[in-house]
Amino acid sequence: MIAPLIYPPQLDLVSDHACLLTFSKVIDDTVADVIAQVTKALRTCEGIIDLVPSYTTLLVIFDTDHYDRFKITNKIKSLSASVDLNTIGNNERREVIIPVYYDPEVGPDLEEVATQCQLSIEDVIRLHSSTRYRAFAIGFSPGFAFLGNTPEAIRMPRKTTPRLKVPLGSVAIAEQQTAVYPSITPGGWQILGRTPIALVDWQSESLALIEVGDMVRFDPITRDEFLAQGGQLNGF
């Protein structure tokens, strides 16, 4: 068994209609694979309303109006312990490619990140865009995917004073995480650039372009390509 993995996961009731499954205290690809498999298994369980996977946990929300709480938690325990660990990591992951215009014009923290990391802007762009990221969790706002792991050479802490408004499509980093802002929200991450594509499609069944377990790669594009694809330069 993988060292950081708690399996079967620890189950804690967090309310009368929800429980939290804890798989590890360490962020790890194997842990994330197990969570993905358990999430898939629990989707077959009657009475479960929602499943919210994260880096090391899985929040399970269930219907106590029509189902007995003790019976459903026992079923959750049983299903979450049914995953064959020998099959973990064998499934091919979907890759999502995000075009990004990296430039101080839309990435106001790009120069500061380069300076603090003692790199050129070109090196920051190269390191950020040459990494394949895994979507470990979705949260904060609809379609906001927490991606890891950002290369150590360009890791930066969150800003001490968050911006009140981060433009739609902003690509940003914070410590070992990378994300794309799918909507205009406050935010304290270091912004490197912007994508012209929508991360949320309100008309689709899946809603978000990036889902937990996906692999994400950023593809640098020029200013002209960004504008041709519908990108907007305003927002700050």
PDB file of C-alpha atoms in Angstrom:
ATOM      1  CA  MET A   1       0.000   0.000   0.000  1.00  0.00           C
ATOM      2  CA  ILE A   2       1.230   3.507  -0.814  1.00  0.00           C
ATOM      3  CA  ALA A   3       2.636   5.178   2.321  1.00  0.00           C
ATOM      4  CA  PRO A   4       0.503   8.359   2.378  1.00  0.00           C
ATOM      5  CA  LEU A   5      -2.734   6.504   1.622  1.00  0.00           C
ATOM      6  CA  ILE A   6      -5.391   5.841   4.267  1.00  0.00           C
ATOM      7  CA  TYR A   7      -7.442   2.973   2.888  1.00  0.00           C
ATOM      8  CA  PRO A   8     -10.220   2.241   3.556  1.00  0.00           C
ATOM      9  CA  PRO A   9     -10.680   5.971   4.053  1.00  0.00           C
ATOM     10  CA  GLN A  10     -11.568   7.488   7.408  1.00  0.00           C
ATOM     11  CA  LEU A  11     -15.265   8.427   7.504  1.00  0.00           C
ATOM     12  CA  ASP A  12     -16.440  11.344   9.647  1.00  0.00           C
ATOM     13  CA  LEU A  13     -19.979  12.696   9.786  1.00  0.00           C
ATOM     14  CA  VAL A  14     -19.895  16.464   9.276  1.00  0.00           C
ATOM     15  CA  SER A  15     -23.672  16.970   9.429  1.00  0.00           C
ATOM     16  CA  ASP A  16     -26.847  14.893   9.488  1.00  0.00           C
ATOM     17  CA  HIS A  17     -26.716  14.664   5.680  1.00  0.00           C
ATOM     18  CA  ALA A  18     -23.007  14.642   4.832  1.00  0.00           C
ATOM     19  CA  CYS A  19     -19.813  12.776   5.633  1.00  0.00           C
ATOM     20  CA  LEU A  20     -16.160  13.397   4.830  1.00  0.00           C
ATOM     21  CA  LEU A  21     -13.923  10.600   3.597  1.00  0.00           C
ATOM     22  CA  THR A  22     -10.238  11.250   4.341  1.00  0.00           C
ATOM     23  CA  PHE A  23      -7.703   9.348   2.235  1.00  0.00           C
ATOM     24  CA  SER A  24      -4.433  11.001   3.215  1.00  0.00           C
ATOM     25  CA  LYS A  25      -2.741  14.014   4.730  1.00  0.00           C
ATOM     26  CA  VAL A  26      -0.412  14.233   1.716  1.00  0.00           C
ATOM     27  CA  ILE A  27      -1.199  15.505  -1.795  1.00  0.00           C
ATOM     28  CA  ASP A  28      -0.214  12.670  -4.100  1.00  0.00           C
ATOM     29  CA  ASP A  29      -1.207  11.394  -7.562  1.00  0.00           C
ATOM     30  CA  THR A  30      -1.961   7.930  -6.203  1.00  0.00           C
ATOM     31  CA  VAL A  31      -4.209   9.390  -3.515  1.00  0.00           C
ATOM     32  CA  ALA A  32      -5.995  11.430  -6.179  1.00  0.00           C
ATOM     33  CA  ASP A  33      -6.438   8.292  -8.322  1.00  0.00           C
ATOM     34  CA  VAL A  34      -8.021   6.425  -5.401  1.00  0.00           C
ATOM     35  CA  ILE A  35     -10.359   9.343  -4.689  1.00  0.00           C
ATOM     36  CA  ALA A  36     -11.387   9.379  -8.359  1.00  0.00           C
ATOM     37  CA  GLN A  37     -12.151   5.657  -8.287  1.00  0.00           C
ATOM     38  CA  VAL A  38     -14.127   5.892  -5.045  1.00  0.00           C
ATOM     39  CA  THR A  39     -16.061   8.847  -6.462  1.00  0.00           C
ATOM     40  CA  LYS A  40     -16.934   6.730  -9.486  1.00  0.00           C
ATOM     41  CA  ALA A  41     -18.061   3.825  -7.279  1.00  0.00           C
ATOM     42  CA  LEU A  42     -20.220   6.045  -5.069  1.00  0.00           C
ATOM     43  CA  ARG A  43     -22.086   7.468  -8.069  1.00  0.00           C
ATOM     44  CA  THR A  44     -23.929   4.135  -8.210  1.00  0.00           C
ATOM     45  CA  CYS A  45     -25.219   4.488  -4.650  1.00  0.00           C
ATOM     46  CA  GLU A  46     -28.869   5.446  -4.267  1.00  0.00           C
ATOM     47  CA  GLY A  47     -29.498   8.372  -1.968  1.00  0.00           C
ATOM     48  CA  ILE A  48     -26.264  10.251  -2.669  1.00  0.00           C
ATOM     49  CA  ILE A  49     -27.016  13.806  -3.783  1.00  0.00           C
ATOM     50  CA  ASP A  50     -23.533  15.150  -4.479  1.00  0.00           C
ATOM     51  CA  LEU A  51     -19.862  14.210  -4.379  1.00  0.00           C
ATOM     52  CA  VAL A  52     -17.150  16.834  -3.882  1.00  0.00           C
ATOM     53  CA  PRO A  53     -13.619  15.434  -4.373  1.00  0.00           C
ATOM     54  CA  SER A  54     -10.625  17.438  -3.195  1.00  0.00           C
ATOM     55  CA  TYR A  55      -6.871  16.921  -2.813  1.00  0.00           C
ATOM     56  CA  THR A  56      -7.050  14.343  -0.011  1.00  0.00           C
ATOM     57  CA  THR A  57     -10.757  14.105   0.864  1.00  0.00           C
ATOM     58  CA  LEU A  58     -14.164  13.371  -0.607  1.00  0.00           C
ATOM     59  CA  LEU A  59     -17.273  15.082   0.721  1.00  0.00           C
ATOM     60  CA  VAL A  60     -20.377  12.923   0.307  1.00  0.00           C
ATOM     61  CA  ILE A  61     -23.796  14.565   0.589  1.00  0.00           C
ATOM     62  CA  PHE A  62     -26.789  12.265   0.945  1.00  0.00           C
ATOM     63  CA  ASP A  63     -30.583  12.384   1.195  1.00  0.00           C
ATOM     64  CA  THR A  64     -31.756  11.721   4.774  1.00  0.00           C
ATOM     65  CA  ASP A  65     -35.356  12.644   3.946  1.00  0.00           C
ATOM     66  CA  HIS A  66     -35.851   9.406   2.031  1.00  0.00           C
ATOM     67  CA  TYR A  67     -32.970   7.199   3.207  1.00  0.00           C
ATOM     68  CA  ASP A  68     -31.841   5.971   6.612  1.00  0.00           C
ATOM     69  CA  ARG A  69     -28.628   7.769   7.615  1.00  0.00           C
ATOM     70  CA  PHE A  70     -27.002   4.714   9.189  1.00  0.00           C
ATOM     71  CA  LYS A  71     -27.799   2.436   6.265  1.00  0.00           C
ATOM     72  CA  ILE A  72     -26.483   4.905   3.711  1.00  0.00           C
ATOM     73  CA  THR A  73     -23.267   5.604   5.649  1.00  0.00           C
ATOM     74  CA  ASN A  74     -22.685   1.854   5.924  1.00  0.00           C
ATOM     75  CA  LYS A  75     -23.183   1.588   2.166  1.00  0.00           C
ATOM     76  CA  ILE A  76     -20.708   4.436   1.655  1.00  0.00           C
ATOM     77  CA  LYS A  77     -18.180   2.612   3.849  1.00  0.00           C
ATOM     78  CA  SER A  78     -18.668  -0.587   1.887  1.00  0.00           C
ATOM     79  CA  LEU A  79     -18.384   1.000  -1.559  1.00  0.00           C
ATOM     80  CA  SER A  80     -15.431   3.216  -0.623  1.00  0.00           C
ATOM     81  CA  ALA A  81     -13.525   0.112   0.493  1.00  0.00           C
ATOM     82  CA  SER A  82     -14.316  -1.841  -2.682  1.00  0.00           C
ATOM     83  CA  VAL A  83     -11.768  -0.247  -5.022  1.00  0.00           C
ATOM     84  CA  ASP A  84      -9.068  -2.577  -6.337  1.00  0.00           C
ATOM     85  CA  LEU A  85      -5.839  -0.709  -5.598  1.00  0.00           C
ATOM     86  CA  ASN A  86      -4.035  -2.805  -8.217  1.00  0.00           C
ATOM     87  CA  THR A  87      -5.984  -1.018 -10.963  1.00  0.00           C
ATOM     88  CA  ILE A  88      -5.177   2.483  -9.708  1.00  0.00           C
ATOM     89  CA  GLY A  89      -3.404   4.668 -12.263  1.00  0.00           C
ATOM     90  CA  ASN A  90      -4.282   2.431 -15.216  1.00  0.00           C
ATOM     91  CA  ASN A  91      -6.999   4.694 -16.605  1.00  0.00           C
ATOM     92  CA  GLU A  92      -6.003   7.143 -19.325  1.00  0.00           C
ATOM     93  CA  ARG A  93      -6.632  10.740 -18.298  1.00  0.00           C
ATOM     94  CA  ARG A  94      -8.217  13.326 -20.538  1.00  0.00           C
ATOM     95  CA  GLU A  95      -5.936  16.211 -21.544  1.00  0.00           C
ATOM     96  CA  VAL A  96      -7.278  19.755 -21.753  1.00  0.00           C
ATOM     97  CA  ILE A  97      -5.168  22.325 -23.629  1.00  0.00           C
ATOM     98  CA  ILE A  98      -5.624  25.956 -22.608  1.00  0.00           C
ATOM     99  CA  PRO A  99      -4.219  28.671 -24.936  1.00  0.00           C
ATOM    100  CA  VAL A 100      -2.634  31.503 -22.943  1.00  0.00           C
ATOM    101  CA  TYR A 101      -1.405  34.954 -23.870  1.00  0.00           C
ATOM    102  CA  TYR A 102       1.472  35.457 -21.400  1.00  0.00           C
ATOM    103  CA  ASP A 103       2.298  39.155 -21.193  1.00  0.00           C
ATOM    104  CA  PRO A 104       2.326  41.955 -18.576  1.00  0.00           C
ATOM    105  CA  GLU A 105      -0.540  43.499 -20.569  1.00  0.00           C
ATOM    106  CA  VAL A 106      -2.855  40.810 -19.163  1.00  0.00           C
ATOM    107  CA  GLY A 107      -0.513  39.255 -16.616  1.00  0.00           C
ATOM    108  CA  PRO A 108       0.323  42.086 -14.227  1.00  0.00           C
ATOM    109  CA  ASP A 109       2.378  39.845 -11.913  1.00  0.00           C
ATOM    110  CA  LEU A 110       4.490  38.199 -14.619  1.00  0.00           C
ATOM    111  CA  GLU A 111       7.429  40.580 -14.268  1.00  0.00           C
ATOM    112  CA  GLU A 112       7.343  40.416 -10.459  1.00  0.00           C
ATOM    113  CA  VAL A 113       7.323  36.611 -10.498  1.00  0.00           C
ATOM    114  CA  ALA A 114      10.320  36.627 -12.846  1.00  0.00           C
ATOM    115  CA  THR A 115      12.190  39.075 -10.624  1.00  0.00           C
ATOM    116  CA  GLN A 116      11.442  37.254  -7.377  1.00  0.00           C
ATOM    117  CA  CYS A 117      12.368  33.894  -8.872  1.00  0.00           C
ATOM    118  CA  GLN A 118      15.518  35.337 -10.496  1.00  0.00           C
ATOM    119  CA  LEU A 119      14.397  34.240 -13.931  1.00  0.00           C
ATOM    120  CA  SER A 120      13.633  35.908 -17.222  1.00  0.00           C
ATOM    121  CA  ILE A 121      10.005  36.348 -18.266  1.00  0.00           C
ATOM    122  CA  GLU A 122      10.669  33.857 -21.063  1.00  0.00           C
ATOM    123  CA  ASP A 123      11.873  31.283 -18.521  1.00  0.00           C
ATOM    124  CA  VAL A 124       8.767  31.747 -16.369  1.00  0.00           C
ATOM    125  CA  ILE A 125       6.549  31.228 -19.417  1.00  0.00           C
ATOM    126  CA  ARG A 126       8.549  28.205 -20.531  1.00  0.00           C
ATOM    127  CA  LEU A 127       8.429  26.544 -17.109  1.00  0.00           C
ATOM    128  CA  HIS A 128       4.744  27.230 -16.591  1.00  0.00           C
ATOM    129  CA  SER A 129       3.652  26.115 -20.048  1.00  0.00           C
ATOM    130  CA  SER A 130       5.881  23.024 -20.294  1.00  0.00           C
ATOM    131  CA  THR A 131       4.280  21.385 -17.243  1.00  0.00           C
ATOM    132  CA  ARG A 132       1.290  19.026 -17.370  1.00  0.00           C
ATOM    133  CA  TYR A 133      -0.993  19.805 -14.459  1.00  0.00           C
ATOM    134  CA  ARG A 134      -3.532  17.598 -12.766  1.00  0.00           C
ATOM    135  CA  ALA A 135      -6.955  18.895 -11.734  1.00  0.00           C
ATOM    136  CA  PHE A 136      -7.109  17.902  -8.078  1.00  0.00           C
ATOM    137  CA  ALA A 137     -10.256  19.774  -7.066  1.00  0.00           C
ATOM    138  CA  ILE A 138     -12.996  22.111  -8.279  1.00  0.00           C
ATOM    139  CA  GLY A 139     -14.193  24.889  -6.020  1.00  0.00           C
ATOM    140  CA  PHE A 140     -14.156  28.538  -4.959  1.00  0.00           C
ATOM    141  CA  SER A 141     -16.404  29.379  -7.920  1.00  0.00           C
ATOM    142  CA  PRO A 142     -18.044  27.255 -10.669  1.00  0.00           C
ATOM    143  CA  GLY A 143     -15.380  25.843 -12.967  1.00  0.00           C
ATOM    144  CA  PHE A 144     -12.418  26.982 -10.834  1.00  0.00           C
ATOM    145  CA  ALA A 145      -9.989  24.039 -11.040  1.00  0.00           C
ATOM    146  CA  PHE A 146      -7.100  23.724  -8.600  1.00  0.00           C
ATOM    147  CA  LEU A 147      -4.201  22.424 -10.685  1.00  0.00           C
ATOM    148  CA  GLY A 148      -0.909  21.021  -9.481  1.00  0.00           C
ATOM    149  CA  ASN A 149       1.914  20.977  -9.330  1.00  0.00           C
ATOM    150  CA  THR A 150       3.463  24.272 -10.396  1.00  0.00           C
ATOM    151  CA  PRO A 151       7.231  23.974 -11.017  1.00  0.00           C
ATOM    152  CA  GLU A 152       9.160  24.713  -7.839  1.00  0.00           C
ATOM    153  CA  ALA A 153      11.330  27.315  -9.595  1.00  0.00           C
ATOM    154  CA  ILE A 154       8.331  29.648 -10.111  1.00  0.00           C
ATOM    155  CA  ARG A 155       6.333  29.025  -6.948  1.00  0.00           C
ATOM    156  CA  MET A 156       5.119  32.229  -5.345  1.00  0.00           C
ATOM    157  CA  PRO A 157       2.879  32.881  -2.331  1.00  0.00           C
ATOM    158  CA  ARG A 158      -0.514  34.520  -2.648  1.00  0.00           C
ATOM    159  CA  LYS A 159      -0.513  38.290  -2.712  1.00  0.00           C
ATOM    160  CA  THR A 160      -0.720  39.929   0.720  1.00  0.00           C
ATOM    161  CA  THR A 161      -3.551  42.155  -0.549  1.00  0.00           C
ATOM    162  CA  PRO A 162      -5.976  40.343  -2.894  1.00  0.00           C
ATOM    163  CA  ARG A 163      -7.364  42.141  -5.922  1.00  0.00           C
ATOM    164  CA  LEU A 164     -11.035  43.066  -5.671  1.00  0.00           C
ATOM    165  CA  LYS A 165     -11.587  42.010  -9.285  1.00  0.00           C
ATOM    166  CA  VAL A 166      -9.644  39.442 -11.299  1.00  0.00           C
ATOM    167  CA  PRO A 167     -10.594  39.431 -15.003  1.00  0.00           C
ATOM    168  CA  LEU A 168     -12.252  36.466 -16.656  1.00  0.00           C
ATOM    169  CA  GLY A 169      -9.734  33.952 -18.022  1.00  0.00           C
ATOM    170  CA  SER A 170      -6.790  35.075 -15.905  1.00  0.00           C
ATOM    171  CA  VAL A 171      -4.138  32.370 -15.510  1.00  0.00           C
ATOM    172  CA  ALA A 172      -2.475  32.542 -12.128  1.00  0.00           C
ATOM    173  CA  ILE A 173      -0.252  30.723  -9.645  1.00  0.00           C
ATOM    174  CA  ALA A 174      -0.107  30.471  -5.862  1.00  0.00           C
ATOM    175  CA  GLU A 175       2.533  28.317  -4.193  1.00  0.00           C
ATOM    176  CA  GLN A 176       2.313  24.855  -5.839  1.00  0.00           C
ATOM    177  CA  GLN A 177      -1.045  25.515  -7.480  1.00  0.00           C
ATOM    178  CA  THR A 178      -2.098  26.904 -10.850  1.00  0.00           C
ATOM    179  CA  ALA A 179      -5.618  27.987 -11.848  1.00  0.00           C
ATOM    180  CA  VAL A 180      -7.673  29.817 -14.440  1.00  0.00           C
ATOM    181  CA  TYR A 181     -10.305  32.253 -13.189  1.00  0.00           C
ATOM    182  CA  PRO A 182     -13.529  31.167 -14.945  1.00  0.00           C
ATOM    183  CA  SER A 183     -15.417  34.280 -13.876  1.00  0.00           C
ATOM    184  CA  ILE A 184     -14.743  37.784 -12.578  1.00  0.00           C
ATOM    185  CA  THR A 185     -14.070  37.400  -8.852  1.00  0.00           C
ATOM    186  CA  PRO A 186     -11.776  38.738  -6.141  1.00  0.00           C
ATOM    187  CA  GLY A 187      -8.483  36.873  -5.952  1.00  0.00           C
ATOM    188  CA  GLY A 188      -4.999  36.938  -4.524  1.00  0.00           C
ATOM    189  CA  TRP A 189      -3.094  34.688  -6.901  1.00  0.00           C
ATOM    190  CA  GLN A 190      -0.164  35.864  -9.046  1.00  0.00           C
ATOM    191  CA  ILE A 191      -1.492  36.506 -12.564  1.00  0.00           C
ATOM    192  CA  LEU A 192       0.777  35.476 -15.460  1.00  0.00           C
ATOM    193  CA  GLY A 193      -1.527  35.787 -18.468  1.00  0.00           C
ATOM    194  CA  ARG A 194      -5.003  35.204 -19.834  1.00  0.00           C
ATOM    195  CA  THR A 195      -6.861  32.659 -21.938  1.00  0.00           C
ATOM    196  CA  PRO A 196      -9.455  33.633 -24.545  1.00  0.00           C
ATOM    197  CA  ILE A 197     -11.535  30.473 -24.066  1.00  0.00           C
ATOM    198  CA  ALA A 198     -14.476  29.997 -21.693  1.00  0.00           C
ATOM    199  CA  LEU A 199     -13.944  27.671 -18.742  1.00  0.00           C
ATOM    200  CA  VAL A 200     -17.664  27.385 -17.985  1.00  0.00           C
ATOM    201  CA  ASP A 201     -20.452  26.550 -20.433  1.00  0.00           C
ATOM    202  CA  TRP A 202     -23.748  27.171 -18.663  1.00  0.00           C
ATOM    203  CA  GLN A 203     -25.641  25.345 -21.425  1.00  0.00           C
ATOM    204  CA  SER A 204     -23.702  22.081 -21.163  1.00  0.00           C
ATOM    205  CA  GLU A 205     -24.422  19.133 -18.879  1.00  0.00           C
ATOM    206  CA  SER A 206     -20.885  19.015 -17.468  1.00  0.00           C
ATOM    207  CA  LEU A 207     -20.783  22.821 -17.002  1.00  0.00           C
ATOM    208  CA  ALA A 208     -17.004  23.106 -16.569  1.00  0.00           C
ATOM    209  CA  LEU A 209     -14.323  22.564 -19.216  1.00  0.00           C
ATOM    210  CA  ILE A 210     -11.930  21.073 -16.639  1.00  0.00           C
ATOM    211  CA  GLU A 211     -13.027  18.204 -14.417  1.00  0.00           C
ATOM    212  CA  VAL A 212     -11.317  16.517 -11.470  1.00  0.00           C
ATOM    213  CA  GLY A 213      -8.703  14.055 -12.754  1.00  0.00           C
ATOM    214  CA  ASP A 214      -8.087  15.837 -16.059  1.00  0.00           C
ATOM    215  CA  MET A 215      -4.571  16.728 -17.145  1.00  0.00           C
ATOM    216  CA  VAL A 216      -4.150  20.348 -18.214  1.00  0.00           C
ATOM    217  CA  ARG A 217      -1.497  21.913 -20.409  1.00  0.00           C
ATOM    218  CA  PHE A 218      -1.063  25.603 -21.216  1.00  0.00           C
ATOM    219  CA  ASP A 219      -0.179  26.573 -24.788  1.00  0.00           C
ATOM    220  CA  PRO A 220       1.454  30.017 -25.240  1.00  0.00           C
ATOM    221  CA  ILE A 221      -0.150  32.143 -27.971  1.00  0.00           C
ATOM    222  CA  THR A 222       0.604  35.570 -29.400  1.00  0.00           C
ATOM    223  CA  ARG A 223      -1.363  38.755 -28.802  1.00  0.00           C
ATOM    224  CA  ASP A 224      -2.879  38.543 -32.277  1.00  0.00           C
ATOM    225  CA  GLU A 225      -3.921  34.910 -31.710  1.00  0.00           C
ATOM    226  CA  PHE A 226      -5.441  35.849 -28.367  1.00  0.00           C
ATOM    227  CA  LEU A 227      -7.528  38.615 -29.928  1.00  0.00           C
ATOM    228  CA  ALA A 228      -8.505  36.450 -32.916  1.00  0.00           C
ATOM    229  CA  GLN A 229      -9.872  33.834 -30.506  1.00  0.00           C
ATOM    230  CA  GLY A 230     -12.050  36.401 -28.774  1.00  0.00           C
ATOM    231  CA  GLY A 231      -9.720  37.464 -25.982  1.00  0.00           C
ATOM    232  CA  GLN A 232     -10.312  40.763 -24.192  1.00  0.00           C
ATOM    233  CA  LEU A 233      -7.465  43.013 -23.033  1.00  0.00           C
ATOM    234  CA  ASN A 234      -9.408  45.107 -20.540  1.00  0.00           C
ATOM    235  CA  GLY A 235     -10.352  44.196 -16.982  1.00  0.00           C
ATOM    236  CA  PHE A 236      -7.802  45.900 -14.722  1.00  0.00           C
TER     237      PHE A 236
END
